[in-house]
Amino acid sequence: MRAQVALLLCLLLLPLPATAQSHRAGEFDYYVLSLSWSPTWCALEGDARSAEQCDDAANTGWILHGLWPQYHRGWPEHCQSVHAPPTRAMTRAMADVMGSAGLAWYQWKKHGSCSGLSAADYYALSRAAFDQFTRPEVFRELTKPVKLPAKVVEEAFLKANPGLEPDMLTITCRAGRIQEARLCLSRDLAPVPCGVDVERDCALRDALFDPIR
C-alpha cells in the first residue's frame, strides 16, 4: 500500500506536458508564421466550399494561415483573453492576406486569444509578420502542375530571405501535395530556430505543386 501511495505521489509531481498545461494568454515561447499554398487548400477543401479565394480571378498564392503562439513543446490554444473578440470589420480587413474573414475569426479564437494581445494588435502583428518575408516569385510563374521535392520549396524560401536558416522553417505536405511553409519567429518577429514539434520537414521527393489559378 505504501509503495502504491509513493508511486501516486511521484506521478502527481511530474511536470505536465505542454499540451496539458493550463493555457494562459501571453505565456508562450515563440511564434509560428504559417503560410498556406492556396491552390492546395482549394483542391483539398476550398473548391467543395465554393470559397472565394479559390475563384480563378482571385490569383491567390501563399496566404496567411495564421500566427501561432508556440511552446518549445506543444502549443496553447483557445485561451481565455481579457480582450474583446474582433469585430466583423476587423476580420473582413484581414481577408486580403488570409483569404477570408472566417479564417481570420477562427485564427483569433484558437491562436490569437493566446497571444496576450488585443484582436487589433494581434492582426496587426500577423500582417507585419506576413509582409516581413518574401514569398518566392518562382512559384507564381508556374503554368501547370509539377512534382518536386519539398526541399526545393524550402530552398526557394531560404534564397528569397537571406536572414533565414534551414532550422528556422519547415515545409509541410498533405495528401501528397505541398501544403504550407512555417517560419519560426520571436515575439518581436526575428527568425529563430523551430522547436521539435515544428521542425518536421516533408520528406516527399515528388510532392504535387499546383499553379495559381
PDB file of C-alpha atoms in Angstrom:
ATOM      1  CA  MET A   1       0.000   0.000   0.000  1.00  0.00           C
ATOM      2  CA  ARG A   2       2.822   2.416   0.883  1.00  0.00           C
ATOM      3  CA  ALA A   3       4.505   1.668  -2.431  1.00  0.00           C
ATOM      4  CA  GLN A   4       1.306   2.489  -4.305  1.00  0.00           C
ATOM      5  CA  VAL A   5       0.917   5.786  -2.442  1.00  0.00           C
ATOM      6  CA  ALA A   6       4.549   6.696  -3.144  1.00  0.00           C
ATOM      7  CA  LEU A   7       4.088   5.922  -6.843  1.00  0.00           C
ATOM      8  CA  LEU A   8       0.949   8.069  -6.972  1.00  0.00           C
ATOM      9  CA  LEU A   9       2.759  10.986  -5.339  1.00  0.00           C
ATOM     10  CA  CYS A  10       5.619  10.711  -7.823  1.00  0.00           C
ATOM     11  CA  LEU A  11       3.198  10.782 -10.747  1.00  0.00           C
ATOM     12  CA  LEU A  12       1.459  13.841  -9.348  1.00  0.00           C
ATOM     13  CA  LEU A  13       4.756  15.671  -9.013  1.00  0.00           C
ATOM     14  CA  LEU A  14       5.839  15.022 -12.595  1.00  0.00           C
ATOM     15  CA  PRO A  15       5.721  18.142 -14.858  1.00  0.00           C
ATOM     16  CA  LEU A  16       2.731  18.238 -17.160  1.00  0.00           C
ATOM     17  CA  PRO A  17       3.355  18.006 -20.913  1.00  0.00           C
ATOM     18  CA  ALA A  18       2.837  21.244 -22.829  1.00  0.00           C
ATOM     19  CA  THR A  19      -0.453  20.118 -24.306  1.00  0.00           C
ATOM     20  CA  ALA A  20      -1.801  19.529 -20.784  1.00  0.00           C
ATOM     21  CA  GLN A  21      -0.681  22.853 -19.345  1.00  0.00           C
ATOM     22  CA  SER A  22      -3.250  25.473 -18.441  1.00  0.00           C
ATOM     23  CA  HIS A  23      -3.230  27.725 -21.475  1.00  0.00           C
ATOM     24  CA  ARG A  24      -2.766  31.252 -20.175  1.00  0.00           C
ATOM     25  CA  ALA A  25      -2.866  34.107 -22.639  1.00  0.00           C
ATOM     26  CA  GLY A  26       0.562  35.617 -23.233  1.00  0.00           C
ATOM     27  CA  GLU A  27       2.532  32.647 -21.883  1.00  0.00           C
ATOM     28  CA  PHE A  28       4.403  31.040 -24.773  1.00  0.00           C
ATOM     29  CA  ASP A  29       7.932  30.755 -26.170  1.00  0.00           C
ATOM     30  CA  TYR A  30       7.788  31.876 -29.804  1.00  0.00           C
ATOM     31  CA  TYR A  31       5.510  32.270 -32.822  1.00  0.00           C
ATOM     32  CA  VAL A  32       4.974  30.100 -35.884  1.00  0.00           C
ATOM     33  CA  LEU A  33       4.042  32.034 -39.007  1.00  0.00           C
ATOM     34  CA  SER A  34       2.099  29.606 -41.185  1.00  0.00           C
ATOM     35  CA  LEU A  35       1.850  30.354 -44.915  1.00  0.00           C
ATOM     36  CA  SER A  36      -0.555  28.147 -46.841  1.00  0.00           C
ATOM     37  CA  TRP A  37      -0.318  27.485 -50.602  1.00  0.00           C
ATOM     38  CA  SER A  38      -3.851  28.405 -51.617  1.00  0.00           C
ATOM     39  CA  PRO A  39      -4.148  26.073 -54.671  1.00  0.00           C
ATOM     40  CA  THR A  40      -3.504  23.092 -52.380  1.00  0.00           C
ATOM     41  CA  TRP A  41      -6.152  24.150 -49.865  1.00  0.00           C
ATOM     42  CA  CYS A  42      -8.595  24.836 -52.685  1.00  0.00           C
ATOM     43  CA  ALA A  43      -8.047  21.417 -54.239  1.00  0.00           C
ATOM     44  CA  LEU A  44      -8.484  19.600 -50.911  1.00  0.00           C
ATOM     45  CA  GLU A  45     -11.161  21.737 -49.221  1.00  0.00           C
ATOM     46  CA  GLY A  46     -11.887  25.146 -50.699  1.00  0.00           C
ATOM     47  CA  ASP A  47     -13.441  24.094 -54.002  1.00  0.00           C
ATOM     48  CA  ALA A  48     -16.025  21.974 -52.183  1.00  0.00           C
ATOM     49  CA  ARG A  49     -16.937  25.046 -50.112  1.00  0.00           C
ATOM     50  CA  SER A  50     -17.047  27.385 -53.143  1.00  0.00           C
ATOM     51  CA  ALA A  51     -14.527  29.574 -51.302  1.00  0.00           C
ATOM     52  CA  GLU A  52     -13.910  32.993 -52.832  1.00  0.00           C
ATOM     53  CA  GLN A  53     -10.142  32.617 -52.632  1.00  0.00           C
ATOM     54  CA  CYS A  54     -10.433  29.645 -54.988  1.00  0.00           C
ATOM     55  CA  ASP A  55     -12.028  31.630 -57.825  1.00  0.00           C
ATOM     56  CA  ASP A  56      -9.844  31.811 -60.919  1.00  0.00           C
ATOM     57  CA  ALA A  57      -9.903  35.598 -60.687  1.00  0.00           C
ATOM     58  CA  ALA A  58      -8.594  35.590 -57.117  1.00  0.00           C
ATOM     59  CA  ASN A  59      -4.990  34.952 -58.220  1.00  0.00           C
ATOM     60  CA  THR A  60      -4.161  33.656 -54.747  1.00  0.00           C
ATOM     61  CA  GLY A  61      -0.805  32.030 -53.934  1.00  0.00           C
ATOM     62  CA  TRP A  62       0.689  31.979 -50.431  1.00  0.00           C
ATOM     63  CA  ILE A  63      -1.823  33.186 -47.857  1.00  0.00           C
ATOM     64  CA  LEU A  64      -1.507  33.866 -44.153  1.00  0.00           C
ATOM     65  CA  HIS A  65      -2.908  30.789 -42.443  1.00  0.00           C
ATOM     66  CA  GLY A  66      -2.048  32.134 -39.027  1.00  0.00           C
ATOM     67  CA  LEU A  67       0.441  33.429 -36.468  1.00  0.00           C
ATOM     68  CA  TRP A  68       0.534  30.814 -33.722  1.00  0.00           C
ATOM     69  CA  PRO A  69       1.920  31.148 -30.186  1.00  0.00           C
ATOM     70  CA  GLN A  70       4.025  28.074 -29.550  1.00  0.00           C
ATOM     71  CA  TYR A  71       5.782  26.350 -26.646  1.00  0.00           C
ATOM     72  CA  HIS A  72       9.123  24.644 -27.233  1.00  0.00           C
ATOM     73  CA  ARG A  73       6.971  21.514 -26.975  1.00  0.00           C
ATOM     74  CA  GLY A  74       3.308  21.810 -27.796  1.00  0.00           C
ATOM     75  CA  TRP A  75       1.208  24.958 -28.055  1.00  0.00           C
ATOM     76  CA  PRO A  76      -1.560  26.847 -26.282  1.00  0.00           C
ATOM     77  CA  GLU A  77      -4.981  27.225 -27.869  1.00  0.00           C
ATOM     78  CA  HIS A  78      -8.433  28.627 -27.090  1.00  0.00           C
ATOM     79  CA  CYS A  79      -7.110  30.757 -24.220  1.00  0.00           C
ATOM     80  CA  GLN A  80      -9.253  32.996 -22.040  1.00  0.00           C
ATOM     81  CA  SER A  81      -8.408  36.517 -23.150  1.00  0.00           C
ATOM     82  CA  VAL A  82      -9.109  39.723 -21.259  1.00  0.00           C
ATOM     83  CA  HIS A  83      -9.583  41.415 -24.633  1.00  0.00           C
ATOM     84  CA  ALA A  84     -12.798  41.661 -26.609  1.00  0.00           C
ATOM     85  CA  PRO A  85     -13.118  39.426 -29.686  1.00  0.00           C
ATOM     86  CA  PRO A  86     -12.551  41.023 -33.090  1.00  0.00           C
ATOM     87  CA  THR A  87     -15.335  42.917 -34.798  1.00  0.00           C
ATOM     88  CA  ARG A  88     -16.607  41.900 -38.213  1.00  0.00           C
ATOM     89  CA  ALA A  89     -14.837  44.896 -39.681  1.00  0.00           C
ATOM     90  CA  MET A  90     -11.526  43.643 -38.250  1.00  0.00           C
ATOM     91  CA  THR A  91     -11.912  40.150 -39.694  1.00  0.00           C
ATOM     92  CA  ARG A  92     -13.043  41.469 -43.081  1.00  0.00           C
ATOM     93  CA  ALA A  93      -9.979  43.701 -43.197  1.00  0.00           C
ATOM     94  CA  MET A  94      -7.726  40.604 -42.943  1.00  0.00           C
ATOM     95  CA  ALA A  95      -9.331  38.784 -45.889  1.00  0.00           C
ATOM     96  CA  ASP A  96      -6.811  40.198 -48.380  1.00  0.00           C
ATOM     97  CA  VAL A  97      -3.967  38.237 -46.748  1.00  0.00           C
ATOM     98  CA  MET A  98      -5.919  35.415 -45.074  1.00  0.00           C
ATOM     99  CA  GLY A  99      -8.336  34.578 -47.854  1.00  0.00           C
ATOM    100  CA  SER A 100     -11.499  35.069 -45.823  1.00  0.00           C
ATOM    101  CA  ALA A 101     -12.931  36.814 -42.789  1.00  0.00           C
ATOM    102  CA  GLY A 102     -13.936  33.395 -41.472  1.00  0.00           C
ATOM    103  CA  LEU A 103     -10.324  32.228 -41.273  1.00  0.00           C
ATOM    104  CA  ALA A 104      -9.333  35.475 -39.552  1.00  0.00           C
ATOM    105  CA  TRP A 105     -12.018  34.912 -36.896  1.00  0.00           C
ATOM    106  CA  TYR A 106     -11.054  31.272 -36.364  1.00  0.00           C
ATOM    107  CA  GLN A 107      -7.368  32.112 -36.024  1.00  0.00           C
ATOM    108  CA  TRP A 108      -8.134  34.698 -33.364  1.00  0.00           C
ATOM    109  CA  LYS A 109     -10.353  32.318 -31.433  1.00  0.00           C
ATOM    110  CA  LYS A 110      -7.866  29.435 -31.461  1.00  0.00           C
ATOM    111  CA  HIS A 111      -4.469  31.151 -31.530  1.00  0.00           C
ATOM    112  CA  GLY A 112      -4.762  34.927 -31.227  1.00  0.00           C
ATOM    113  CA  SER A 113      -6.526  34.627 -27.884  1.00  0.00           C
ATOM    114  CA  CYS A 114      -3.317  33.057 -26.531  1.00  0.00           C
ATOM    115  CA  SER A 115      -1.055  35.883 -27.695  1.00  0.00           C
ATOM    116  CA  GLY A 116      -1.981  38.222 -24.833  1.00  0.00           C
ATOM    117  CA  LEU A 117      -2.665  40.932 -27.426  1.00  0.00           C
ATOM    118  CA  SER A 118      -5.875  42.669 -28.332  1.00  0.00           C
ATOM    119  CA  ALA A 119      -7.515  41.465 -31.540  1.00  0.00           C
ATOM    120  CA  ALA A 120      -6.422  44.624 -33.366  1.00  0.00           C
ATOM    121  CA  ASP A 121      -2.812  44.246 -32.208  1.00  0.00           C
ATOM    122  CA  TYR A 122      -2.774  40.520 -32.999  1.00  0.00           C
ATOM    123  CA  TYR A 123      -3.979  41.121 -36.535  1.00  0.00           C
ATOM    124  CA  ALA A 124      -1.500  43.971 -36.981  1.00  0.00           C
ATOM    125  CA  LEU A 125       1.349  41.735 -35.793  1.00  0.00           C
ATOM    126  CA  SER A 126       0.169  38.916 -38.063  1.00  0.00           C
ATOM    127  CA  ARG A 127       0.139  41.225 -41.066  1.00  0.00           C
ATOM    128  CA  ALA A 128       3.575  42.589 -40.171  1.00  0.00           C
ATOM    129  CA  ALA A 129       4.951  39.044 -39.972  1.00  0.00           C
ATOM    130  CA  PHE A 130       3.366  38.170 -43.321  1.00  0.00           C
ATOM    131  CA  ASP A 131       4.780  41.286 -45.000  1.00  0.00           C
ATOM    132  CA  GLN A 132       8.227  40.773 -43.492  1.00  0.00           C
ATOM    133  CA  PHE A 133       9.102  37.779 -45.665  1.00  0.00           C
ATOM    134  CA  THR A 134       9.421  37.462 -49.411  1.00  0.00           C
ATOM    135  CA  ARG A 135       7.296  34.746 -50.941  1.00  0.00           C
ATOM    136  CA  PRO A 136       9.358  33.248 -53.791  1.00  0.00           C
ATOM    137  CA  GLU A 137       8.115  34.609 -57.112  1.00  0.00           C
ATOM    138  CA  VAL A 138       9.140  31.469 -58.975  1.00  0.00           C
ATOM    139  CA  PHE A 139       6.009  29.655 -57.794  1.00  0.00           C
ATOM    140  CA  ARG A 140       3.737  32.337 -59.219  1.00  0.00           C
ATOM    141  CA  GLU A 141       5.260  31.691 -62.635  1.00  0.00           C
ATOM    142  CA  LEU A 142       4.122  28.060 -62.847  1.00  0.00           C
ATOM    143  CA  THR A 143       1.663  27.407 -65.667  1.00  0.00           C
ATOM    144  CA  LYS A 144       0.943  23.744 -64.972  1.00  0.00           C
ATOM    145  CA  PRO A 145       1.145  21.308 -62.049  1.00  0.00           C
ATOM    146  CA  VAL A 146       4.616  19.987 -61.245  1.00  0.00           C
ATOM    147  CA  LYS A 147       6.019  17.357 -58.917  1.00  0.00           C
ATOM    148  CA  LEU A 148       9.065  18.332 -56.922  1.00  0.00           C
ATOM    149  CA  PRO A 149      10.915  17.563 -53.681  1.00  0.00           C
ATOM    150  CA  ALA A 150       9.619  19.564 -50.745  1.00  0.00           C
ATOM    151  CA  LYS A 151      13.252  20.566 -50.183  1.00  0.00           C
ATOM    152  CA  VAL A 152      13.072  22.696 -53.332  1.00  0.00           C
ATOM    153  CA  VAL A 153      10.340  24.831 -51.774  1.00  0.00           C
ATOM    154  CA  GLU A 154      12.406  25.282 -48.609  1.00  0.00           C
ATOM    155  CA  GLU A 155      15.476  26.278 -50.620  1.00  0.00           C
ATOM    156  CA  ALA A 156      13.416  28.851 -52.539  1.00  0.00           C
ATOM    157  CA  PHE A 157      12.318  30.487 -49.280  1.00  0.00           C
ATOM    158  CA  LEU A 158      15.886  30.493 -47.969  1.00  0.00           C
ATOM    159  CA  LYS A 159      17.166  32.128 -51.157  1.00  0.00           C
ATOM    160  CA  ALA A 160      14.428  34.765 -51.117  1.00  0.00           C
ATOM    161  CA  ASN A 161      15.014  35.528 -47.420  1.00  0.00           C
ATOM    162  CA  PRO A 162      18.757  35.604 -46.623  1.00  0.00           C
ATOM    163  CA  GLY A 163      18.132  36.019 -42.880  1.00  0.00           C
ATOM    164  CA  LEU A 164      16.550  32.578 -42.622  1.00  0.00           C
ATOM    165  CA  GLU A 165      18.423  29.389 -41.742  1.00  0.00           C
ATOM    166  CA  PRO A 166      17.201  25.840 -42.525  1.00  0.00           C
ATOM    167  CA  ASP A 167      16.230  25.190 -38.893  1.00  0.00           C
ATOM    168  CA  MET A 168      14.007  28.273 -38.852  1.00  0.00           C
ATOM    169  CA  LEU A 169      11.373  26.993 -41.239  1.00  0.00           C
ATOM    170  CA  THR A 170       9.714  23.790 -42.311  1.00  0.00           C
ATOM    171  CA  ILE A 171       7.676  22.747 -45.347  1.00  0.00           C
ATOM    172  CA  THR A 172       4.633  20.556 -44.758  1.00  0.00           C
ATOM    173  CA  CYS A 173       2.733  18.287 -47.123  1.00  0.00           C
ATOM    174  CA  ARG A 174      -0.792  16.956 -47.154  1.00  0.00           C
ATOM    175  CA  ALA A 175      -2.295  14.263 -49.383  1.00  0.00           C
ATOM    176  CA  GLY A 176       0.883  14.168 -51.474  1.00  0.00           C
ATOM    177  CA  ARG A 177       0.859  17.939 -52.078  1.00  0.00           C
ATOM    178  CA  ILE A 178       2.925  20.890 -50.871  1.00  0.00           C
ATOM    179  CA  GLN A 179       0.767  22.384 -48.138  1.00  0.00           C
ATOM    180  CA  GLU A 180       2.483  25.083 -46.053  1.00  0.00           C
ATOM    181  CA  ALA A 181       5.680  26.942 -45.241  1.00  0.00           C
ATOM    182  CA  ARG A 182       6.030  27.502 -41.487  1.00  0.00           C
ATOM    183  CA  LEU A 183       8.534  30.042 -40.176  1.00  0.00           C
ATOM    184  CA  CYS A 184       9.546  30.349 -36.525  1.00  0.00           C
ATOM    185  CA  LEU A 185       9.766  33.834 -35.032  1.00  0.00           C
ATOM    186  CA  SER A 186      10.485  35.509 -31.727  1.00  0.00           C
ATOM    187  CA  ARG A 187       7.909  37.763 -30.095  1.00  0.00           C
ATOM    188  CA  ASP A 188       9.435  40.707 -31.977  1.00  0.00           C
ATOM    189  CA  LEU A 189       9.308  38.708 -35.244  1.00  0.00           C
ATOM    190  CA  ALA A 190      13.017  37.890 -35.532  1.00  0.00           C
ATOM    191  CA  PRO A 191      13.634  34.447 -37.099  1.00  0.00           C
ATOM    192  CA  VAL A 192      14.530  31.787 -34.505  1.00  0.00           C
ATOM    193  CA  PRO A 193      15.146  28.015 -34.599  1.00  0.00           C
ATOM    194  CA  CYS A 194      11.970  25.946 -34.534  1.00  0.00           C
ATOM    195  CA  GLY A 195      11.110  23.602 -31.696  1.00  0.00           C
ATOM    196  CA  VAL A 196      10.961  19.845 -32.184  1.00  0.00           C
ATOM    197  CA  ASP A 197       7.184  19.921 -32.647  1.00  0.00           C
ATOM    198  CA  VAL A 198       7.519  22.178 -35.685  1.00  0.00           C
ATOM    199  CA  GLU A 199      10.801  21.155 -37.303  1.00  0.00           C
ATOM    200  CA  ARG A 200       9.448  18.180 -39.245  1.00  0.00           C
ATOM    201  CA  ASP A 201      10.059  18.748 -42.929  1.00  0.00           C
ATOM    202  CA  CYS A 202       8.014  16.937 -45.526  1.00  0.00           C
ATOM    203  CA  ALA A 203      10.221  14.155 -46.918  1.00  0.00           C
ATOM    204  CA  LEU A 204       8.377  13.727 -50.230  1.00  0.00           C
ATOM    205  CA  ARG A 205      10.508  13.898 -53.357  1.00  0.00           C
ATOM    206  CA  ASP A 206       7.549  14.099 -55.724  1.00  0.00           C
ATOM    207  CA  ALA A 207       5.040  16.366 -53.970  1.00  0.00           C
ATOM    208  CA  LEU A 208       2.394  17.876 -56.232  1.00  0.00           C
ATOM    209  CA  PHE A 209       2.538  21.653 -56.591  1.00  0.00           C
ATOM    210  CA  ASP A 210      -0.416  23.234 -58.402  1.00  0.00           C
ATOM    211  CA  PRO A 211      -0.053  26.601 -60.114  1.00  0.00           C
ATOM    212  CA  ILE A 212      -2.020  29.693 -59.163  1.00  0.00           C
ATOM    213  CA  ARG A 213      -5.357  29.709 -60.917  1.00  0.00           C
TER     214      ARG A 213
END
